[in-house]
Short mmCIF file of C-alpha atoms in Angstrom, two decimals:
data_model
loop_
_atom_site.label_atom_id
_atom_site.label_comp_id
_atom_site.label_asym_id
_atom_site.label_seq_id
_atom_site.Cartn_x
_atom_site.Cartn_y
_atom_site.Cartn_z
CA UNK A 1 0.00 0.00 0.00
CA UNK A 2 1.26 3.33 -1.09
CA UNK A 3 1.97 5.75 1.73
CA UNK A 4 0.53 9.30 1.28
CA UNK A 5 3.46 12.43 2.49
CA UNK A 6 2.32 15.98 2.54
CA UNK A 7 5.02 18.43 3.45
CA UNK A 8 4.47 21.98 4.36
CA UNK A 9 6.93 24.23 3.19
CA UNK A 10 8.39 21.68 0.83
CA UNK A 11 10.05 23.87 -2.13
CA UNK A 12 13.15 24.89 -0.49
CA UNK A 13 15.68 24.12 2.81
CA UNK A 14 14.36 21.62 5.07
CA UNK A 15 11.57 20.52 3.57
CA UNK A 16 12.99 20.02 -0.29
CA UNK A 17 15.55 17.77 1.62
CA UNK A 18 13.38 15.88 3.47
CA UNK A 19 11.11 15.00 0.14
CA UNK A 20 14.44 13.80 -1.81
CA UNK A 21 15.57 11.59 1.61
CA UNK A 22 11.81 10.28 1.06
CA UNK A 23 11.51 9.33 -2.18
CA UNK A 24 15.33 7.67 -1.70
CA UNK A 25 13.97 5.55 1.11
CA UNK A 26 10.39 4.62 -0.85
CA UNK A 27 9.75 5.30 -4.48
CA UNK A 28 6.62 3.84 -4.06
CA UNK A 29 5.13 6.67 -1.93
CA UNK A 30 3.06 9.57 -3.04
CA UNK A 31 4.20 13.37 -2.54
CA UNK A 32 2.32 16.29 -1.92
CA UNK A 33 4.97 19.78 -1.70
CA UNK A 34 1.98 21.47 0.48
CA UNK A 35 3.46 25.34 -0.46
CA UNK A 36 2.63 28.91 -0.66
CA UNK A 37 4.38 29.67 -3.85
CA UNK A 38 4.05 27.68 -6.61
CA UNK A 39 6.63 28.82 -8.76
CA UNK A 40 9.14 27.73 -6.97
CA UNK A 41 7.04 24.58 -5.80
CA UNK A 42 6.75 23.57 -9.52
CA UNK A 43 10.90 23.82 -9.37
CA UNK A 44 11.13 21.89 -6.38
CA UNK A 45 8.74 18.98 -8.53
CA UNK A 46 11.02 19.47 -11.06
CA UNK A 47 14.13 18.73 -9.02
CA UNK A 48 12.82 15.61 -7.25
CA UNK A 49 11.40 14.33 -10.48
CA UNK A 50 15.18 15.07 -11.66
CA UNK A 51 16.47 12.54 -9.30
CA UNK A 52 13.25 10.51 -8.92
CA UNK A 53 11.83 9.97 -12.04
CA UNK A 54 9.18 7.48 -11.21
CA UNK A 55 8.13 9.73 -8.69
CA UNK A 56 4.52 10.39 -7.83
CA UNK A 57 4.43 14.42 -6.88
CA UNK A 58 1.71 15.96 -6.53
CA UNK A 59 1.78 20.24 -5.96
CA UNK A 60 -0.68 22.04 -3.74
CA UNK A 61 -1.31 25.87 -2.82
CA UNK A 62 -1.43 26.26 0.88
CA UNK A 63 -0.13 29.31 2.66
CA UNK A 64 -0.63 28.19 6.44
CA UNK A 65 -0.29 31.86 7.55
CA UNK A 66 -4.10 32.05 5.90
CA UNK A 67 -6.81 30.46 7.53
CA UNK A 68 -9.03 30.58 4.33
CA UNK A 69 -5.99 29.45 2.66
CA UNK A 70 -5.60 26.17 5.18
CA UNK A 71 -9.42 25.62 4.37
CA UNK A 72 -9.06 25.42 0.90
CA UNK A 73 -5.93 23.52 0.81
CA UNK A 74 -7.85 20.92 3.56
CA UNK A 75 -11.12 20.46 1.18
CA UNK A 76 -8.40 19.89 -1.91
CA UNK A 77 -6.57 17.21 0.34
CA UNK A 78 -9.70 15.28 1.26
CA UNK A 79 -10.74 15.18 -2.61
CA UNK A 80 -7.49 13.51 -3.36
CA UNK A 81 -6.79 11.26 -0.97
CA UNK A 82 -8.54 8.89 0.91
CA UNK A 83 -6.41 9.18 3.69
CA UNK A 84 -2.85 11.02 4.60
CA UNK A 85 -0.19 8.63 6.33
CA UNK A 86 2.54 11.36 6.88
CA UNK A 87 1.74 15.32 7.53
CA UNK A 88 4.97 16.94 7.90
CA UNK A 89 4.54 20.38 9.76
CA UNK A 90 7.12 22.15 7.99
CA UNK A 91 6.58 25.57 6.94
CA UNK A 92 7.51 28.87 8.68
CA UNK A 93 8.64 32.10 9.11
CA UNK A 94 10.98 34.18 11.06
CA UNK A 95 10.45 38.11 9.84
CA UNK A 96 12.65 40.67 10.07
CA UNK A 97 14.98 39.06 12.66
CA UNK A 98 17.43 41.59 14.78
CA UNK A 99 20.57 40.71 16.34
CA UNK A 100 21.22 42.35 19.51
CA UNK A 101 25.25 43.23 18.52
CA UNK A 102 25.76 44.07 21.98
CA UNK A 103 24.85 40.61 23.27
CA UNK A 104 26.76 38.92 20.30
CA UNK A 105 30.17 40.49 20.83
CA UNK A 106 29.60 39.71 24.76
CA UNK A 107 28.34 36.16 24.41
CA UNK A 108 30.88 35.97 21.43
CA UNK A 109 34.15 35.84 24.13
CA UNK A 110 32.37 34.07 27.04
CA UNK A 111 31.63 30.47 28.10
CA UNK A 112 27.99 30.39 26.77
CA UNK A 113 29.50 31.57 22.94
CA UNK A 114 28.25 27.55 22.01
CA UNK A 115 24.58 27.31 23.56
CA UNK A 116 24.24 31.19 22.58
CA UNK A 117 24.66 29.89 18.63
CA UNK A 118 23.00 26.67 19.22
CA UNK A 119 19.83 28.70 20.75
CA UNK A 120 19.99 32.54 19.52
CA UNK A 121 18.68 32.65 23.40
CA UNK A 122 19.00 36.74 24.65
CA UNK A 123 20.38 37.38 21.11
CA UNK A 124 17.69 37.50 18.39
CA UNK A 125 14.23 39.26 17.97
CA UNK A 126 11.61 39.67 15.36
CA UNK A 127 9.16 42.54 14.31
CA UNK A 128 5.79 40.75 14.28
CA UNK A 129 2.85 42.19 12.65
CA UNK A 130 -0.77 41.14 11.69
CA UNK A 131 -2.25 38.84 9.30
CA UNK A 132 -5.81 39.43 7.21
CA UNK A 133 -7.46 37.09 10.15
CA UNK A 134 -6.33 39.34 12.66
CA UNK A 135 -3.96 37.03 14.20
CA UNK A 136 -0.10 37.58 15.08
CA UNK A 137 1.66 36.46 11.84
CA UNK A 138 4.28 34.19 13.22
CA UNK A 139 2.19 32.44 15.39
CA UNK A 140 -0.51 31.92 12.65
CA UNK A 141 2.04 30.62 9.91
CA UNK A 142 4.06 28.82 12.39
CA UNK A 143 1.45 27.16 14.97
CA UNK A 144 -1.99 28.32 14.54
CA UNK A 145 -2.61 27.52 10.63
CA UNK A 146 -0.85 23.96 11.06
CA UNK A 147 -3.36 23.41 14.12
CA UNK A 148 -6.18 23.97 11.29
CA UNK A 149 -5.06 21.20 8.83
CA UNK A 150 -4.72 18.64 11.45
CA UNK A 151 -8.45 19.63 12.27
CA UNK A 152 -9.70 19.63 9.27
CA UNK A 153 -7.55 16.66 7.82
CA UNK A 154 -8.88 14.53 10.74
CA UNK A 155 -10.87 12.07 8.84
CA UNK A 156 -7.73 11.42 6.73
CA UNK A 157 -5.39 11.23 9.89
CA UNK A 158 -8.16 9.22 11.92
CA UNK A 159 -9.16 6.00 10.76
CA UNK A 160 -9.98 2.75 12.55
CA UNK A 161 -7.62 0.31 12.21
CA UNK A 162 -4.64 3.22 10.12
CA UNK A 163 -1.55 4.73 12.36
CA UNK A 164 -1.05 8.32 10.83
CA UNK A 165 1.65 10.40 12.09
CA UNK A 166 2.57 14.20 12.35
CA UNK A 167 6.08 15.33 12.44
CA UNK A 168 6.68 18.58 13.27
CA UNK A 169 9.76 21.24 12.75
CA UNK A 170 10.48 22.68 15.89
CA UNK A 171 13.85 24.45 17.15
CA UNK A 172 16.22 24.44 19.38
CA UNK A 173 15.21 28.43 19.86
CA UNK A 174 11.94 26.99 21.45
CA UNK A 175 11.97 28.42 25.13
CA UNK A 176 9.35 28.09 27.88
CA UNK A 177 11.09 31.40 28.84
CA UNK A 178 9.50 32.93 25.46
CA UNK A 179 5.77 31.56 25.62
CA UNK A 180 3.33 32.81 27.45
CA UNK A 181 0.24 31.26 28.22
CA UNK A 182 -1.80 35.01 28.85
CA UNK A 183 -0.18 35.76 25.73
CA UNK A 184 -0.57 32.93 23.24
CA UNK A 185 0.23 34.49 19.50
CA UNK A 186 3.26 36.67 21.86
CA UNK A 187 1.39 39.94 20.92
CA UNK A 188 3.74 41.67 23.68
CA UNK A 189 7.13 40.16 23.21
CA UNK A 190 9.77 40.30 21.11
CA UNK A 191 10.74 36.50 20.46
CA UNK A 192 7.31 34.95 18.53
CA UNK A 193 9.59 32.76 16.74
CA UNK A 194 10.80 30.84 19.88
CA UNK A 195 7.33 31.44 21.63
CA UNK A 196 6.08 30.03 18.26
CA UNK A 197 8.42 26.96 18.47
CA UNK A 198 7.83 26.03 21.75
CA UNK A 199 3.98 26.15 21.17
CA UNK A 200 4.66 23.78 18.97
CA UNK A 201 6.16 21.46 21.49
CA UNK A 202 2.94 21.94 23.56
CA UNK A 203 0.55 21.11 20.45
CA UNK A 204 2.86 17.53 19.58
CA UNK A 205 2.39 16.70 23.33
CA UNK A 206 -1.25 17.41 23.67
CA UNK A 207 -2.50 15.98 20.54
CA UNK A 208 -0.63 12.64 21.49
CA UNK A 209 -3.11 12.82 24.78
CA UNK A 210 -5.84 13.59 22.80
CA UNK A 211 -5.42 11.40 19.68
CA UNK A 212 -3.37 8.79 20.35
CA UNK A 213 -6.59 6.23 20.60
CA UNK A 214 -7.63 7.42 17.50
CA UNK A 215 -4.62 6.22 15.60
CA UNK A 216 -3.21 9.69 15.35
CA UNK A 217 0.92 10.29 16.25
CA UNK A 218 2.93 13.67 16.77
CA UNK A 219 6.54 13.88 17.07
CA UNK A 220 8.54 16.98 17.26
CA UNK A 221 11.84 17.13 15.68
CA UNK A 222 15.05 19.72 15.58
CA UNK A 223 16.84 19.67 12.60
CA UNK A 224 20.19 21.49 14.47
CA UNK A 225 22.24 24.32 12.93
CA UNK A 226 21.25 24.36 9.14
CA UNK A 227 22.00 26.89 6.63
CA UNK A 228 18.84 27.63 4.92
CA UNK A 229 17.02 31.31 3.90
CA UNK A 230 15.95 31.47 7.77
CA UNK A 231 19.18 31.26 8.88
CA UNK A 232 20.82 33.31 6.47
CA UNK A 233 17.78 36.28 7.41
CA UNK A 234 19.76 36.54 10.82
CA UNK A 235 23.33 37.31 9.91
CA UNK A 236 24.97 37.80 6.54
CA UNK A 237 26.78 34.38 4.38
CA UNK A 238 30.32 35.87 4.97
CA UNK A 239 29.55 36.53 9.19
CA UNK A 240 28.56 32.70 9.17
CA UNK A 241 31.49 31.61 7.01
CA UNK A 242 33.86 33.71 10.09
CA UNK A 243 32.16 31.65 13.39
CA UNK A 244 31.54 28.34 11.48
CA UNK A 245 34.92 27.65 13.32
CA UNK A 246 33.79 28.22 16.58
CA UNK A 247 30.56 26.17 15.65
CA UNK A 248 32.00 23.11 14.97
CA UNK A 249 32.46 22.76 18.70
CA UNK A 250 29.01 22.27 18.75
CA UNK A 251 26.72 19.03 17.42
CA UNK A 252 25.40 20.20 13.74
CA UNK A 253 23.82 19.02 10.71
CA UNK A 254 23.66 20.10 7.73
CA UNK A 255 20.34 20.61 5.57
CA UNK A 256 19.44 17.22 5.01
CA UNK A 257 16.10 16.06 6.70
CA UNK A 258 17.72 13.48 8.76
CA UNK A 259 15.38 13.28 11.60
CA UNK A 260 12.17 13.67 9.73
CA UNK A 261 13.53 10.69 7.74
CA UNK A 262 14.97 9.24 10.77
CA UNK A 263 10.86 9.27 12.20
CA UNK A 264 9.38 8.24 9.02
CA UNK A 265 11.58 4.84 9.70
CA UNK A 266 10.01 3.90 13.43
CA UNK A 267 7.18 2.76 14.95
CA UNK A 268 5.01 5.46 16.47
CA UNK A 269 4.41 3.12 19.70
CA UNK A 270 8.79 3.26 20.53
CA UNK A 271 8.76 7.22 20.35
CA UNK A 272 8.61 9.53 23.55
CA UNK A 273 5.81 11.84 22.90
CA UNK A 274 8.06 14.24 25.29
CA UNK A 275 11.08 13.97 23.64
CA UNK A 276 12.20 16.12 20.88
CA UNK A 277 14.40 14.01 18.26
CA UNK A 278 17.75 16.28 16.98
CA UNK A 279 19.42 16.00 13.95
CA UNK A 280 23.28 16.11 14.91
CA UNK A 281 26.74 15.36 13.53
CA UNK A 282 29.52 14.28 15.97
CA UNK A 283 32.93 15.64 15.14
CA UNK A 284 33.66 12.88 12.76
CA UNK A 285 31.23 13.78 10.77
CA UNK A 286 28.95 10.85 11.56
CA UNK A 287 25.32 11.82 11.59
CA UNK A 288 22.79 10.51 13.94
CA UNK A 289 19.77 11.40 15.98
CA UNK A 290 19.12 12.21 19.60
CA UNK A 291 16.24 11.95 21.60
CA UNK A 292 16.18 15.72 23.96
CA UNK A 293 13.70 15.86 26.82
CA UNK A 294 11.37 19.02 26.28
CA UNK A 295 10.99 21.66 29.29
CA UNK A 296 6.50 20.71 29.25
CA UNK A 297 4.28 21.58 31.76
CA UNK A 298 1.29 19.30 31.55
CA UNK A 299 -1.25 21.70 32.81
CA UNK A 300 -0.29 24.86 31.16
CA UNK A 301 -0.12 22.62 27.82
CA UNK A 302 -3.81 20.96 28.29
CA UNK A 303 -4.57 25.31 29.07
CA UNK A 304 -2.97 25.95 25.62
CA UNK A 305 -4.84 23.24 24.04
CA UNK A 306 -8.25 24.68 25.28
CA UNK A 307 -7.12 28.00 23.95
CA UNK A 308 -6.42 26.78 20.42
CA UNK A 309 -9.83 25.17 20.25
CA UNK A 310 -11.64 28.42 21.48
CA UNK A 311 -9.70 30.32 18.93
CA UNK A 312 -10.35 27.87 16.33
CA UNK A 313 -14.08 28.64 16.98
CA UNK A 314 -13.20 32.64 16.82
CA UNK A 315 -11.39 32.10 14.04
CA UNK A 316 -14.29 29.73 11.96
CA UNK A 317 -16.77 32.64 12.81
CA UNK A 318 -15.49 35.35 11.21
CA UNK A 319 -14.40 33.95 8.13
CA UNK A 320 -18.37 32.40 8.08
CA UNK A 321 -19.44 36.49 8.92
CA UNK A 322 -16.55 37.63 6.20
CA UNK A 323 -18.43 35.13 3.70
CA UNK A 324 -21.94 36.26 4.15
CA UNK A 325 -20.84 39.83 4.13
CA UNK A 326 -19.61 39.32 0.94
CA UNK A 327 -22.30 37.30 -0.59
CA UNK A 328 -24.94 40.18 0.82
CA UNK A 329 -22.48 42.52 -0.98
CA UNK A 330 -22.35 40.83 -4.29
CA UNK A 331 -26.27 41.09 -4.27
CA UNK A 332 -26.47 44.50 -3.33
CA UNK A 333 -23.90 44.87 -6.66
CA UNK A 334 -26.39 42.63 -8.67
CA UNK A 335 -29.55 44.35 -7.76
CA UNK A 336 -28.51 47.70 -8.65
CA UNK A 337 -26.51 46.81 -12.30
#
């Protein structure tokens, strides 16, 4: 039986990599690149089919920062497929991210130079803004508009007798320290990427409560120090080609998918739904993946979950009132042409 992969975010970085480890491991499965610009999805297709030319590929418009846009992409999913094995959680965004030069030239000569680089913890910040739902952007693309799908692609991912699983791209930038639970989509702060990531963390946990009975898995990976468009937002190519030196004191991978691939290879049943699995290279340049206990408070995440359904409601009623404005619009328009 065919397996059925939709990545998020799939046309570049990360998520291109993880498609071509896929289709390397099983030829056999079917691939949706789940993206928001299809231009360069269509070049991602063509690159896979490139290296993979049996390769079944499928493309599909989603921009996860767009609840209407999640919708959409959801109803096109469920006319396809009769079911979705593997939803990788991929996408997301880090805008406008500011290093604090101050805290890099400091943390750059002190003891905590390696967990500063391996974290970006009191270093980076992002200028967040709104999205057309009204919602913080990061946390919509990166938490909120992911939360959708897997509600709306339930009767896919929920089937008697069918294990599904959802692997998520998390961070090693994901601090309680940065979330907080008055403050969900981090209106206040300055750090809605990490508050982003480590809502994330929350979501894998309390879906695995929630769905695990259901046949329904969610892992959360880190993919380590990878040089991809997010990472080359923060500081210029030539600054990273200067500390990659101090950097390889550290455990790092390079872009290649390997614990999203390492996942697709186990049995849902062995994982630690608290762990989340890192992608790391040892000095010898062997690659492997490691199994990092996440910083989860089981309350405050079973709070969060609550939250995320009542703004799921919120969210489902104004696009319905945006709709029927419209449509009482349109036949205003028609009644007086």
């Amino acid at each position: 039986m065919e397996k059925i992969v939709v990545v998020t975010g799939a046309n570049s970085g990360i998520g291109l990599a993880l498609c071509d480890r896929l289709l390397s491991e099983d030829g056999r499965l079917r691939l949706c690149l789940a993206c928001r610009n299809m231009k360069r999805a269509e070049a991602a297709r063509a690159a896979l089919l490139a290296c993979h030319g049996d390769a079944r590929v499928d493309l599909l418009h989603l921009d996860v920062g767009s609840a209407r846009s999640v919708l959409s992409a959801a109803e096109e999913l469920k006319a396809r497929y009769r079911r979705v094995d593997f939803l990788y959680l991929n996408a997301g965004i880090m805008p406008n991210p500011t290093v604090d030069i101050r805290a890099f030239f400091k943390g750059l000569f002190s003891r905590n130079v390696i967990n500063m680089f391996a974290t970006a913890e009191g270093l980076l910040t992002q200028q967040d803004q709104l999205n057309s739902d009204g919602l913080q952007e990061v946390f919509a693309t990166n938490l909120f508009g992911h939360f959708l799908l897997i509600r709306e692609l339930e009767p896919l991912l929920c089937q008697p007798g069918h294990t599904s699983r959802l692997v998520w791209t998390s961070s090693s930038n994901a601090r309680r320290s940065a979330f907080s639970i008055q403050d969900i989509q981090h209106r206040q702060g300055k750090e809605p990427y990490s508050s982003s990531k480590y809502a994330s963390d929350m979501l894998s946990m309390a879906l695995n409560k929630h769905k695990n009975q259901q046949g329904l898995f969610s892992s959360v990976i880190c993919p380590g120090l990878v040089m991809t468009n997010l990472t080359y937002g923060i500081l210029p190519s030539f600054f990273w080609t200067l500390i990659m030196p101090i950097m390889r004191g550290v455990n790092t991978n390079s872009c290649s998918g390997l614990s999203q691939h390492w996942l697709f290879l186990q049995k849902p049943e062995s994982l630690d739904p608290r762990a989340k699995y890192q992608s790391l290279t040892s000095r010898l340049g062997t690659n492997y993946t490691e199994p990092r206990r996440m910083d989860l408070d089981d309350e405050m995440t079973e709070v969060f979950f609550s939250k995320l359904l009542e703004l799921e409601r919120e969210v489902r009623r104004n696009l319905s009132k945006k709709t029927t404005d419209s449509e009482h619009y349109q036949q205003y328009l028609n009644e007086i042409q």
